[in-house]
PDB file of C-alpha atoms in Angstrom:
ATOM      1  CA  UNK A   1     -53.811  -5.884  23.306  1.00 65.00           C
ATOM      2  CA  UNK A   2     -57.381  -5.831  23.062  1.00 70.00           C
ATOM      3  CA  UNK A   3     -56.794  -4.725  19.323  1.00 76.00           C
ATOM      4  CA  UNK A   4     -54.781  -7.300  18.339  1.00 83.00           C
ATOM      5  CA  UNK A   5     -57.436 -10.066  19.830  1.00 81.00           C
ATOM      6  CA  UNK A   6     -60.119  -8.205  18.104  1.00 82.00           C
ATOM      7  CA  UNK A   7     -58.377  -8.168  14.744  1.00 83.00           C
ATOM      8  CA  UNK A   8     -57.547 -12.190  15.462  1.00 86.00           C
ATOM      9  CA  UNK A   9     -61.677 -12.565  16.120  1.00 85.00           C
ATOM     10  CA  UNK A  10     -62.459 -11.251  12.972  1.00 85.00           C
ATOM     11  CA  UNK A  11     -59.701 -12.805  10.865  1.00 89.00           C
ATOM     12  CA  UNK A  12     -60.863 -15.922  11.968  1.00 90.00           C
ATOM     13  CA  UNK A  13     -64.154 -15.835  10.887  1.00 88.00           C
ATOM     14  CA  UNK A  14     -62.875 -15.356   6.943  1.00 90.00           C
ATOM     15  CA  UNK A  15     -60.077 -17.771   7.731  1.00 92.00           C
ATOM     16  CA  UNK A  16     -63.241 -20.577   8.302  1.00 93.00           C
ATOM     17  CA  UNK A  17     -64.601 -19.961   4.846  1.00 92.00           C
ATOM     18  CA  UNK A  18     -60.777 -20.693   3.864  1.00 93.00           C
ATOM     19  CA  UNK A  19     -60.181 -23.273   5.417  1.00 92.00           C
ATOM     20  CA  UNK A  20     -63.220 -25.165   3.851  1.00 93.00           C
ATOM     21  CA  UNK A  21     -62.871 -24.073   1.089  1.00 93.00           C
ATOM     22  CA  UNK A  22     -59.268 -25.900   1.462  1.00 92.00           C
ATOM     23  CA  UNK A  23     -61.058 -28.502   3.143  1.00 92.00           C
ATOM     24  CA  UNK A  24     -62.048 -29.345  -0.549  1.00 90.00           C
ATOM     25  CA  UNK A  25     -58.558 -29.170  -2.570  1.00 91.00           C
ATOM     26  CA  UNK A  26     -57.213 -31.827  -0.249  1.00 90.00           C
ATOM     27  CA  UNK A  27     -59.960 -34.092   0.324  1.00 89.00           C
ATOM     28  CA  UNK A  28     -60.019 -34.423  -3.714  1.00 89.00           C
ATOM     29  CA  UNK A  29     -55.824 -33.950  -4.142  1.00 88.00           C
ATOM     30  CA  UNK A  30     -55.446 -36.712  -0.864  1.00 83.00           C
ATOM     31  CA  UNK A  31     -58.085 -39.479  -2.420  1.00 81.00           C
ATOM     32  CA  UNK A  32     -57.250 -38.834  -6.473  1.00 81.00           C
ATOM     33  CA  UNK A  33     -53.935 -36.483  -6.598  1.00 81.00           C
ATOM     34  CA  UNK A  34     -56.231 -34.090  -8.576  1.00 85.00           C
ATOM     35  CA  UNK A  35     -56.038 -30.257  -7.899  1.00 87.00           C
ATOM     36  CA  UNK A  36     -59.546 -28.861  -8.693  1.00 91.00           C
ATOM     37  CA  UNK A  37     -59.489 -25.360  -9.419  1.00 91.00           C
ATOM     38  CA  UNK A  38     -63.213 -25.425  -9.997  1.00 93.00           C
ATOM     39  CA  UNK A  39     -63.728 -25.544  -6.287  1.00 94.00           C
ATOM     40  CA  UNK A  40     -64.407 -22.372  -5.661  1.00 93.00           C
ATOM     41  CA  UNK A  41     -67.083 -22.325  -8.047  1.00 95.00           C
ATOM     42  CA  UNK A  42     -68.730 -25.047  -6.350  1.00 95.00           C
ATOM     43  CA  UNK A  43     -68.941 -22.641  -3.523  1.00 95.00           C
ATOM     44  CA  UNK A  44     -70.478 -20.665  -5.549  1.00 95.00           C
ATOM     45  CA  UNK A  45     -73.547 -23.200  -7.495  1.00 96.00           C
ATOM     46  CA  UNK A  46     -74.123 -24.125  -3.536  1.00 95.00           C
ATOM     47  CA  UNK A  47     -74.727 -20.710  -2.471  1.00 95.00           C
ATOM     48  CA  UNK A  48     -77.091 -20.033  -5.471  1.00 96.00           C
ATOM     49  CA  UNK A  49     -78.906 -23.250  -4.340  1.00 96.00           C
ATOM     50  CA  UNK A  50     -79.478 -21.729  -0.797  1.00 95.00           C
ATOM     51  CA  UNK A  51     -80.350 -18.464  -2.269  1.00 94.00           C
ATOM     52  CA  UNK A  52     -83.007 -20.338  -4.793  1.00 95.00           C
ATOM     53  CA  UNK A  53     -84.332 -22.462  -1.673  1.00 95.00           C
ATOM     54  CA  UNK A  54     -84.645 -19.388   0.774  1.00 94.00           C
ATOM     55  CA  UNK A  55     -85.642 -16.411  -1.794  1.00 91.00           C
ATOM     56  CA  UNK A  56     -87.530 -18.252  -4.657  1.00 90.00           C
ATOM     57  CA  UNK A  57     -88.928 -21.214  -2.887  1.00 93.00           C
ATOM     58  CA  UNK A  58     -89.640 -19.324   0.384  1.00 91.00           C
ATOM     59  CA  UNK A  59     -88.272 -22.198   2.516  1.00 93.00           C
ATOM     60  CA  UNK A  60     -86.558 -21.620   6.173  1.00 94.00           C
ATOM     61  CA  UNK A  61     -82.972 -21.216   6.083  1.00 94.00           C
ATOM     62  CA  UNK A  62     -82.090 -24.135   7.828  1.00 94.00           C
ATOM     63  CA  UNK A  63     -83.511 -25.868   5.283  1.00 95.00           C
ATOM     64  CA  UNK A  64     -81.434 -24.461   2.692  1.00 94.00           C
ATOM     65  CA  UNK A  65     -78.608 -25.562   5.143  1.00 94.00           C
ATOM     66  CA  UNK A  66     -79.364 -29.186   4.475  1.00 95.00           C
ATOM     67  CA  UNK A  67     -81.146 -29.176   1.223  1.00 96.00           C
ATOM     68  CA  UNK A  68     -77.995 -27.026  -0.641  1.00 96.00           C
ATOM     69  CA  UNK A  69     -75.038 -29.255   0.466  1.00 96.00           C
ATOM     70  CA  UNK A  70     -77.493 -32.308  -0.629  1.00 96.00           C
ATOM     71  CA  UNK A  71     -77.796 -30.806  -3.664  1.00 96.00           C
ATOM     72  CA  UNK A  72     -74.078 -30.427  -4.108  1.00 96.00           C
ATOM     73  CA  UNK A  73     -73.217 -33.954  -3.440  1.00 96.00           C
ATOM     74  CA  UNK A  74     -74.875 -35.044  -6.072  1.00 96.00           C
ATOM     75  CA  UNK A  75     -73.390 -32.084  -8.507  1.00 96.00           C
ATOM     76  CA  UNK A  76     -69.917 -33.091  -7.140  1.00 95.00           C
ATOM     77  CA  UNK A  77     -70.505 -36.897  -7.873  1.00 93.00           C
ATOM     78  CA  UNK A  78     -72.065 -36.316 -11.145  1.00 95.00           C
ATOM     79  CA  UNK A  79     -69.301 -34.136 -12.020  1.00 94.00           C
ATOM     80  CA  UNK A  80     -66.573 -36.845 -11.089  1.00 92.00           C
ATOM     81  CA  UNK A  81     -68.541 -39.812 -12.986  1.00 91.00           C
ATOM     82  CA  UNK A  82     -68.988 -37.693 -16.287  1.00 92.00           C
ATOM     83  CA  UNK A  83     -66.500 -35.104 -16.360  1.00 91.00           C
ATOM     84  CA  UNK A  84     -63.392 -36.090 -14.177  1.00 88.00           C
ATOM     85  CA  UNK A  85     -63.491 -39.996 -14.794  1.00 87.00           C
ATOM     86  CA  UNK A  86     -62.828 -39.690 -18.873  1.00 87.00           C
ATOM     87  CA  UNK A  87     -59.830 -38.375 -18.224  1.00 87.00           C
ATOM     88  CA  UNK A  88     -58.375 -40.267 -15.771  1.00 78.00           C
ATOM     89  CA  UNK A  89     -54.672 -41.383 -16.751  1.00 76.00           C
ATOM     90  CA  UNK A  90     -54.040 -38.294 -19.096  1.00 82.00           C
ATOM     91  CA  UNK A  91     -51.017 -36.248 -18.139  1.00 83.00           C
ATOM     92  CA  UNK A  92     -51.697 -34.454 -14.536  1.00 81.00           C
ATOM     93  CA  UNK A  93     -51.684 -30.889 -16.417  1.00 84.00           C
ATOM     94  CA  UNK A  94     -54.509 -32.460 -18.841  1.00 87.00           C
ATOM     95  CA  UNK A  95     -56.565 -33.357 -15.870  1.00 87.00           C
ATOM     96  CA  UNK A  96     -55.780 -29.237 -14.046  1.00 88.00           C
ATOM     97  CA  UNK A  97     -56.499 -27.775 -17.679  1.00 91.00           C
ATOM     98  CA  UNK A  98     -60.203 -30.063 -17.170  1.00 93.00           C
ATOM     99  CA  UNK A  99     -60.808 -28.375 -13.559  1.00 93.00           C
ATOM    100  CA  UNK A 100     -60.006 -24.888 -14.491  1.00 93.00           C
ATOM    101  CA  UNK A 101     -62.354 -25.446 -17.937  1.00 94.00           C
ATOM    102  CA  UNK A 102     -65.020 -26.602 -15.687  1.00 94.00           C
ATOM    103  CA  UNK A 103     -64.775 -23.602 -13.347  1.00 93.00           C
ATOM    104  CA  UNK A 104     -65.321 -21.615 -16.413  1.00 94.00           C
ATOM    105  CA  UNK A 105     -68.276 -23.717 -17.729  1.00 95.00           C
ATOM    106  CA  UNK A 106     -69.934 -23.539 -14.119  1.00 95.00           C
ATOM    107  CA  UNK A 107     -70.111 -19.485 -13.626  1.00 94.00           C
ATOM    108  CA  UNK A 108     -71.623 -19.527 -17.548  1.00 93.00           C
ATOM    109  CA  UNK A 109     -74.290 -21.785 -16.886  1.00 93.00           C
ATOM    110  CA  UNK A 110     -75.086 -20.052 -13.635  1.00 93.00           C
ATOM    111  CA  UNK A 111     -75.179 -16.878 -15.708  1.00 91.00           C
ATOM    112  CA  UNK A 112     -77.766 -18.264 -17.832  1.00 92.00           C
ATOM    113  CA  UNK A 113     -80.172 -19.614 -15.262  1.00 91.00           C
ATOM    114  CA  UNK A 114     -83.458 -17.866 -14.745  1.00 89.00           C
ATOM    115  CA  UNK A 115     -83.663 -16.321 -11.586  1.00 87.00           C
ATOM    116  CA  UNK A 116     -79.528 -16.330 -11.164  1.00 92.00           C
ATOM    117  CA  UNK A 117     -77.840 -14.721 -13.976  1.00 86.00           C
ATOM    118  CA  UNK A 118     -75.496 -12.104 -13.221  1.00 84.00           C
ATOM    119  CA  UNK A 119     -76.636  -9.577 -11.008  1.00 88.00           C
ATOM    120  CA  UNK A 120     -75.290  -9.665  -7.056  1.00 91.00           C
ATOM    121  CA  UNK A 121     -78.218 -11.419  -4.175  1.00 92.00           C
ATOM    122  CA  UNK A 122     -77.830 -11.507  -0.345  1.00 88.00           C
ATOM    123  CA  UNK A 123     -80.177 -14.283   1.382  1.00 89.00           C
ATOM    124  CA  UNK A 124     -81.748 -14.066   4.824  1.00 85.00           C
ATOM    125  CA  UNK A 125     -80.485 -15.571   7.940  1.00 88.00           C
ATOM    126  CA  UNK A 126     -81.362 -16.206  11.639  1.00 87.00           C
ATOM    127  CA  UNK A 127     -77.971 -14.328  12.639  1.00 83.00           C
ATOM    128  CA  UNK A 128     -77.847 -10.692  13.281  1.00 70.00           C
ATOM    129  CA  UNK A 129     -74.307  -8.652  12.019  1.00 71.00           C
ATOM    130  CA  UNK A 130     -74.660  -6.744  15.788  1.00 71.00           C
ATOM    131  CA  UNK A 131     -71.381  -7.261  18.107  1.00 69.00           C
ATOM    132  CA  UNK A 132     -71.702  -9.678  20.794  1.00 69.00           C
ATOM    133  CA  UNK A 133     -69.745  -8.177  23.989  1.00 63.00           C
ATOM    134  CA  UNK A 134     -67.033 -11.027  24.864  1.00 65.00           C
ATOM    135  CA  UNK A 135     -65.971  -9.449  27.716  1.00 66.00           C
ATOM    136  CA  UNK A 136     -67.519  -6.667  30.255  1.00 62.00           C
ATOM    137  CA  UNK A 137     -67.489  -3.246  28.831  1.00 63.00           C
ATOM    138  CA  UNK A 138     -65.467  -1.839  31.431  1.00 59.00           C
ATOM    139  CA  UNK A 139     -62.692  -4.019  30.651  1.00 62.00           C
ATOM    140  CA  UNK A 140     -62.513  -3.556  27.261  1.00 63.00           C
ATOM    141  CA  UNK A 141     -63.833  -3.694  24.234  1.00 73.00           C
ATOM    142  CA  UNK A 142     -64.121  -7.469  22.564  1.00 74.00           C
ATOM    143  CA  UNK A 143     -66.929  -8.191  20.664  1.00 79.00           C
ATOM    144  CA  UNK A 144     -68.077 -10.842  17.797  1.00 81.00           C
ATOM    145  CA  UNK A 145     -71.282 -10.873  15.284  1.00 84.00           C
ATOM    146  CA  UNK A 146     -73.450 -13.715  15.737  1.00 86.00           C
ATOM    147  CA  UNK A 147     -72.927 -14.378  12.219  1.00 87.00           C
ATOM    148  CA  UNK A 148     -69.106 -14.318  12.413  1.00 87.00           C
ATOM    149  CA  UNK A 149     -69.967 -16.717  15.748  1.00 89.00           C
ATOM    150  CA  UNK A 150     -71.864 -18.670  13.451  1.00 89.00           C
ATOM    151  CA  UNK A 151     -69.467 -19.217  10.922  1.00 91.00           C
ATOM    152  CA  UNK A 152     -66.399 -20.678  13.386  1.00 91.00           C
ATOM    153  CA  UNK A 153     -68.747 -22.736  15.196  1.00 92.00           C
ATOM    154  CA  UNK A 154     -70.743 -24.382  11.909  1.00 93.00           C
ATOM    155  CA  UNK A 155     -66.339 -24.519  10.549  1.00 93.00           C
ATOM    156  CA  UNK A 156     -65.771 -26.546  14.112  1.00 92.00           C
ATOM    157  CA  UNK A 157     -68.708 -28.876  13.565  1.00 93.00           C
ATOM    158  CA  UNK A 158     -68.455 -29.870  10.827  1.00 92.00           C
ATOM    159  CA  UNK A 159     -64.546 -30.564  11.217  1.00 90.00           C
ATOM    160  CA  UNK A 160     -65.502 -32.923  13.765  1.00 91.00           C
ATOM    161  CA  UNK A 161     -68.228 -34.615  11.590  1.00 92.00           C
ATOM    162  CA  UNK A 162     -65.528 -35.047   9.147  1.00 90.00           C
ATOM    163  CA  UNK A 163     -63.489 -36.549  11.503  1.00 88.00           C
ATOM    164  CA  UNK A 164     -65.956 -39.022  12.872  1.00 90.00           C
ATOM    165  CA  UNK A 165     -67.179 -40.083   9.331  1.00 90.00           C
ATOM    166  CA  UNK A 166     -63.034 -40.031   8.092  1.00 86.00           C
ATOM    167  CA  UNK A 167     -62.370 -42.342  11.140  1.00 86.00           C
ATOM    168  CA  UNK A 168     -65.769 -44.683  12.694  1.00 86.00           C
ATOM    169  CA  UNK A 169     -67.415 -45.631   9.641  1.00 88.00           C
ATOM    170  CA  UNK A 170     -67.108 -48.311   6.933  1.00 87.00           C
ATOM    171  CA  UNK A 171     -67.193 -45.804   4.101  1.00 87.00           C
ATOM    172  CA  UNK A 172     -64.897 -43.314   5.734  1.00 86.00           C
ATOM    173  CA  UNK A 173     -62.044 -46.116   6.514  1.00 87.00           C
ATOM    174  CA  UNK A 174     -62.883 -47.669   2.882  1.00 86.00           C
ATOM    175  CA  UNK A 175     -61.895 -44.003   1.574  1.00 85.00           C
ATOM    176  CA  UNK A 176     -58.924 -43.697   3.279  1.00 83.00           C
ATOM    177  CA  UNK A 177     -58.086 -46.235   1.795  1.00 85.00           C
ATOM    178  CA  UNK A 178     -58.884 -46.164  -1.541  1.00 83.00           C
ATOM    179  CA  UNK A 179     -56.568 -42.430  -1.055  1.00 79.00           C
ATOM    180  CA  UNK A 180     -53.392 -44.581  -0.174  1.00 78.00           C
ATOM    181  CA  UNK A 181     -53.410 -47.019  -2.497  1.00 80.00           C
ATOM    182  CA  UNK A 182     -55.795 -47.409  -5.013  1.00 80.00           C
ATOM    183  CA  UNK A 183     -54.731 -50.954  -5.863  1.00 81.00           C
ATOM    184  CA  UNK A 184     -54.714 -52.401  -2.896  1.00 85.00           C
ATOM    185  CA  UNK A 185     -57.463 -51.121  -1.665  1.00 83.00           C
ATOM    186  CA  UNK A 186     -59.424 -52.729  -5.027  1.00 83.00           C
ATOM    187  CA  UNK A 187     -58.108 -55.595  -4.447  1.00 82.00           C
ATOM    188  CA  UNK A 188     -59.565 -55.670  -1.273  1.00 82.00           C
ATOM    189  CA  UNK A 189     -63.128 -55.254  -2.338  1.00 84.00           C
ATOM    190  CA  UNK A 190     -62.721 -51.466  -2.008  1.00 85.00           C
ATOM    191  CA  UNK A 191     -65.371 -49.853  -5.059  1.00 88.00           C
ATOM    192  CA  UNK A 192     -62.750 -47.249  -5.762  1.00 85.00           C
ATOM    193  CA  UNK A 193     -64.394 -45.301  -8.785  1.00 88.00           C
ATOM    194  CA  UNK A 194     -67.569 -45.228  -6.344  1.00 90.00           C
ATOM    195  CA  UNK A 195     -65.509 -43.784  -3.742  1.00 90.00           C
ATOM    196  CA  UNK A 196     -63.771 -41.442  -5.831  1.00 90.00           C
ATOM    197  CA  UNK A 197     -67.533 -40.030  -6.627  1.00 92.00           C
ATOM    198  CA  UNK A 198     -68.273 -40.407  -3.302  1.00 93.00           C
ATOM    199  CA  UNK A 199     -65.232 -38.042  -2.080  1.00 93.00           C
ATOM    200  CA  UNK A 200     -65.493 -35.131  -4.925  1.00 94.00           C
ATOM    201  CA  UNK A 201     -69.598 -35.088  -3.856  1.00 95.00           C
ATOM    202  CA  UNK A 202     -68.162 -34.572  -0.248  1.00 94.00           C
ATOM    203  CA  UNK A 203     -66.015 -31.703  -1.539  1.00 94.00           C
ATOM    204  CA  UNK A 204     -68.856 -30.200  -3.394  1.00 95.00           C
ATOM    205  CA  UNK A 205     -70.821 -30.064   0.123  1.00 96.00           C
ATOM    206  CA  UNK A 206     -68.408 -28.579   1.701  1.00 95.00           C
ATOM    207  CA  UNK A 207     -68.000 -26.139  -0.843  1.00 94.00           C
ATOM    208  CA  UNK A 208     -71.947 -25.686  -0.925  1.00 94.00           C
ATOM    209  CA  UNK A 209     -71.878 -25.313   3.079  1.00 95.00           C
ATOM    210  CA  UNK A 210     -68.300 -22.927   2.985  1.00 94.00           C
ATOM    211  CA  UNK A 211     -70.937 -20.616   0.114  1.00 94.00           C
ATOM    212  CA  UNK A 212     -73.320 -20.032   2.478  1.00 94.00           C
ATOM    213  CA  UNK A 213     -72.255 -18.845   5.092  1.00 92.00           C
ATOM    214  CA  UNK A 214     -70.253 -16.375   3.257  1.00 91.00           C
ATOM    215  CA  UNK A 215     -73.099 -15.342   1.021  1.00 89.00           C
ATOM    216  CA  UNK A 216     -74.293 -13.045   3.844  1.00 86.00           C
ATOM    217  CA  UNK A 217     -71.096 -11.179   4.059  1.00 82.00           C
ATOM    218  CA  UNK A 218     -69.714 -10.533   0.604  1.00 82.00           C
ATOM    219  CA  UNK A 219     -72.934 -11.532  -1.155  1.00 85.00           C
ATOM    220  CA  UNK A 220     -73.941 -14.138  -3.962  1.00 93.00           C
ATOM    221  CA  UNK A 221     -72.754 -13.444  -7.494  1.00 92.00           C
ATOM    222  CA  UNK A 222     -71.117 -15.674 -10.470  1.00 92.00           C
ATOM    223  CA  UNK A 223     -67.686 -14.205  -9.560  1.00 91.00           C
ATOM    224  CA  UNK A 224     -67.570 -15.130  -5.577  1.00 91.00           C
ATOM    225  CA  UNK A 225     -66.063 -18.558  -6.633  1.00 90.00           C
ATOM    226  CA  UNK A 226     -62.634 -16.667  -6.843  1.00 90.00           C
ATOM    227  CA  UNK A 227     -62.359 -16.734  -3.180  1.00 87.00           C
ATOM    228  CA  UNK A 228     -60.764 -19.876  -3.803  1.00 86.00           C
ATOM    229  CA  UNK A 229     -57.714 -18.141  -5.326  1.00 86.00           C
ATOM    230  CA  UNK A 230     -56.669 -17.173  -1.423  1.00 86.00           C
ATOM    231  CA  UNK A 231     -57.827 -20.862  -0.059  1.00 91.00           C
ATOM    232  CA  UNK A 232     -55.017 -22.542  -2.290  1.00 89.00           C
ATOM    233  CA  UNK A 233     -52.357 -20.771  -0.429  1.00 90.00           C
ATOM    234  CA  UNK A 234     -54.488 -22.189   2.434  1.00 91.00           C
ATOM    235  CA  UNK A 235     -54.122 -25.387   1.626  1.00 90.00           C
ATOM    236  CA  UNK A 236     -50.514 -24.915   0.949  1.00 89.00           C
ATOM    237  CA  UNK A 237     -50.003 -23.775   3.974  1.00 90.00           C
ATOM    238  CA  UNK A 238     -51.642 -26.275   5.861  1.00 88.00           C
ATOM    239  CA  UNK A 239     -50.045 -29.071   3.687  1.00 83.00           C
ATOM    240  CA  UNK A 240     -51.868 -30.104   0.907  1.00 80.00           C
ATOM    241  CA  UNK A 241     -52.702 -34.090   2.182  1.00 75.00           C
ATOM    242  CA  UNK A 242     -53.410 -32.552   5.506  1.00 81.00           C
ATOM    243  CA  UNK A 243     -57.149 -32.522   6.628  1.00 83.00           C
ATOM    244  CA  UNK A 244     -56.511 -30.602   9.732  1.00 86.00           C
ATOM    245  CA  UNK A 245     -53.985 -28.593   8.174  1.00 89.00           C
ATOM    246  CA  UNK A 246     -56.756 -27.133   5.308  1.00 90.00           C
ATOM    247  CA  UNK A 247     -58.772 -25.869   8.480  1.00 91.00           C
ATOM    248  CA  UNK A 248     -55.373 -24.518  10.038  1.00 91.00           C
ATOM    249  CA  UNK A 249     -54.393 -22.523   7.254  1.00 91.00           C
ATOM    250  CA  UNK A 250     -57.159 -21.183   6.089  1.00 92.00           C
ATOM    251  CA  UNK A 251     -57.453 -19.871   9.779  1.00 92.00           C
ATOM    252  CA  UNK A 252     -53.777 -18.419   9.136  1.00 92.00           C
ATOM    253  CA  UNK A 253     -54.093 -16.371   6.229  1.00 93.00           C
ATOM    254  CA  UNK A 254     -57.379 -14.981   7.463  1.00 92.00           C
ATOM    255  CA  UNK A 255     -55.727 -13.529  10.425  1.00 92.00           C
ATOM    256  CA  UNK A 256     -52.786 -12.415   8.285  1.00 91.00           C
ATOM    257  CA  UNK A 257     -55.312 -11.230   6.212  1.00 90.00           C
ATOM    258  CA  UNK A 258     -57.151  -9.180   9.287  1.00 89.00           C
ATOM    259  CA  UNK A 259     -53.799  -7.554  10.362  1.00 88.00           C
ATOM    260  CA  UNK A 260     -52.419  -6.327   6.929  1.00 88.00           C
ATOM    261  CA  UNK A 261     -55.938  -4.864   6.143  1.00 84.00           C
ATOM    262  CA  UNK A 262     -55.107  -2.268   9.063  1.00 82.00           C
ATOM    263  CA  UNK A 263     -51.542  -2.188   9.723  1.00 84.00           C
ATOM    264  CA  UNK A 264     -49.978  -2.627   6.433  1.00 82.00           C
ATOM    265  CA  UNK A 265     -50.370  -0.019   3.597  1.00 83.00           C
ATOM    266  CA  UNK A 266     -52.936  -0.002   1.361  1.00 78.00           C
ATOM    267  CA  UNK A 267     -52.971  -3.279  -1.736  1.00 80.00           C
ATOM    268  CA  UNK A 268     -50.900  -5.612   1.007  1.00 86.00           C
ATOM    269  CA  UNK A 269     -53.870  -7.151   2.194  1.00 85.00           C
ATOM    270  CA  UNK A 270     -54.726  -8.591  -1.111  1.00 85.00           C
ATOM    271  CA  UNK A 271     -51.011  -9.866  -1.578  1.00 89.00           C
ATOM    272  CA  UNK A 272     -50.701 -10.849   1.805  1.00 88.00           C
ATOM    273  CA  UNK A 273     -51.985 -14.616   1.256  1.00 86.00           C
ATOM    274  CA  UNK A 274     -49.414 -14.958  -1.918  1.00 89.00           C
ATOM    275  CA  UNK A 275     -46.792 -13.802   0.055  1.00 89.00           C
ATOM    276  CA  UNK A 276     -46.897 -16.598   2.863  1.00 86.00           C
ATOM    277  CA  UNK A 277     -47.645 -19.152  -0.054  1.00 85.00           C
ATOM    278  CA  UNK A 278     -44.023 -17.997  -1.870  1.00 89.00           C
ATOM    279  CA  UNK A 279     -42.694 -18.330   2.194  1.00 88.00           C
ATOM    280  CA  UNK A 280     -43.950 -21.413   2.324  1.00 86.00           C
ATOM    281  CA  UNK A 281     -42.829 -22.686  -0.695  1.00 84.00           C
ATOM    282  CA  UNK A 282     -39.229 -22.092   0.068  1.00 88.00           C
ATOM    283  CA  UNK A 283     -38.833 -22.803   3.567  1.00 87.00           C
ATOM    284  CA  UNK A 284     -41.274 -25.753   4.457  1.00 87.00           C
ATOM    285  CA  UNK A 285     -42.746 -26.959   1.178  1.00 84.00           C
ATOM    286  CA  UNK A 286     -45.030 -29.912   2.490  1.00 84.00           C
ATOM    287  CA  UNK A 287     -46.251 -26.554   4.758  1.00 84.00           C
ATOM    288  CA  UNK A 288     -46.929 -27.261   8.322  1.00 83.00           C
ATOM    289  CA  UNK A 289     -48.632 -30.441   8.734  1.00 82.00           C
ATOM    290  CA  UNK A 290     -47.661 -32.335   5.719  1.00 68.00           C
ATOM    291  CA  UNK A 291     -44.774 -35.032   5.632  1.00 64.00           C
ATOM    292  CA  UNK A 292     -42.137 -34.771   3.547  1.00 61.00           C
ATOM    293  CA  UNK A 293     -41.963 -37.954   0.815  1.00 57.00           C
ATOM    294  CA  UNK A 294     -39.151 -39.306  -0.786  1.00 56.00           C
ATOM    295  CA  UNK A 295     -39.216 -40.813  -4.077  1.00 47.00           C
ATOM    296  CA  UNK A 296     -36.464 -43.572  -4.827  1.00 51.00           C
ATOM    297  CA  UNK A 297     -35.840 -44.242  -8.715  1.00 48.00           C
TER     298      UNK A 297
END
């Protein structure tokens, strides 16, 4: 028993980066209907930042913490305003074709800056990698990193700071609105296109914040954007206009993740997130939290 919690405890803490990573994918697919496979490689230009702010520039990590996702706002907005905006009303597999060509364009150009390029970096944090004891040692055995610890609690926060923003401010309610109807909402007085920007630069800090916290586990290199391949089925999961659901999924596979790396045979673990996306795609389709839509023609 104590086996299967422990295997849940540490499932969970890869399921976070998942589920912000998701996070992203449906705050951008809720607001514009855009799937932006270049997601995960905003996780990865926001871990570079924090590994250029704490290693280069010698500056405390929790400055990184806020100085990275800042960074990435501004990345994400820019990229909406120049890249994503141009394109707008082209065919939906035009607009994919555009996200997956920016993915590409993003790990090149971190390849070729000084200081980045292509070899593999770890950053410092406050958080040691030792096991917390969750419960007395003569009980069992049930222990936690502080840097797994860490990453569910910063996941938890900033879930709820999504929440508040999504639901008690003017911005917040002016993009939920602007992701239901468009029209109406610029008919209203709504500044859509700003709002648009305003939502990818919040997905591009989320990314940024999901990159560093898993820079000190798998490390920072060009590649560790295709983490993002296993958040999709996250998101899937979840229900792709679900919020919560992004968080819920990712949280999901992680753990299914966790208990195919030690009771299933070797190679399933790496499968096991496609497998409960082709599940899902058959038996629920708008996965767990999404509603199902009917389209009258």
């Amino acid at each position: 028993m104590f086996d299967l919690v422990q295997f849940a405890i540490n499932g969970m803490s890869i399921g976070c980066i998942y589920g912000l990573v998701a996070l992203g994918f449906v705050l951008i697919y809720k607001a514009t209907e855009v799937v932006n496979f270049a997601q995960g490689d905003l996780m990865m230009v926001g871990a570079f930042l924090a590994f250029t702010i704490i290693s280069l520039w010698g500056l405390p990590y929790w400055v990184a913490f806020l100085l990275a996702p800042a960074g990435m706002f501004l990345i994400g907005g820019t990229l909406d305003r120049f890249v994503l905006r141009p394109v707008l009303g082209q065919p939906q597999f035009a607009i994919v074709m555009v996200t997956i060509g920016l993915g590409f364009v993003l790990r090149s150009v971190a390849g070729m800056v000084p200081g980045w390029g292509t070899e593999t970096y770890a950053i410092e944090t406050p958080f040691s990698k030792e096991g917390l004891a969750l419960i007395p040692e003569s009980v069992g055995k049930l222990v936690i990193s502080e840097q797994d610890l860490s990453v569910i609690v910063a996941t938890a926060a900033l879930c709820l700071l999504l929440y508040l923003f999504f639901r008690h401010t003017r911005i917040g309610v002016a993009m939920q609105a602007a992701s239901q109807n468009q029209l109406a909402a610029y008919y209203m007085g709504v500044p859509v296109k700003l709002v648009f920007s305003m939502i990818w630069g919040i997905s591009a800090a989320v990314a940024g914040i999901a990159g560093i916290l898993l820079a000190p586990t798998t490390l920072i290199d060009t590649n560790m954007g295709f983490l993002a391949l296993k958040a999709f089925p996250a998101a899937v999961l979840g229900g792709f206009g679900s919020i919560p659901g992004a968080v819920v999924g990712g949280l999901i596979i992680g753990i299914i993740e966790s208990f195919a790396g030690f009771y299933a045979p070797p190679g399933v673990k790496d499968v096991a997130a496609y497998v409960v996306l082709l599940l899902v795609l058959m038996l629920r389709p708008q996965g767990l939290f999404g509603e199902k839509t009917r389209k009258k023609v």
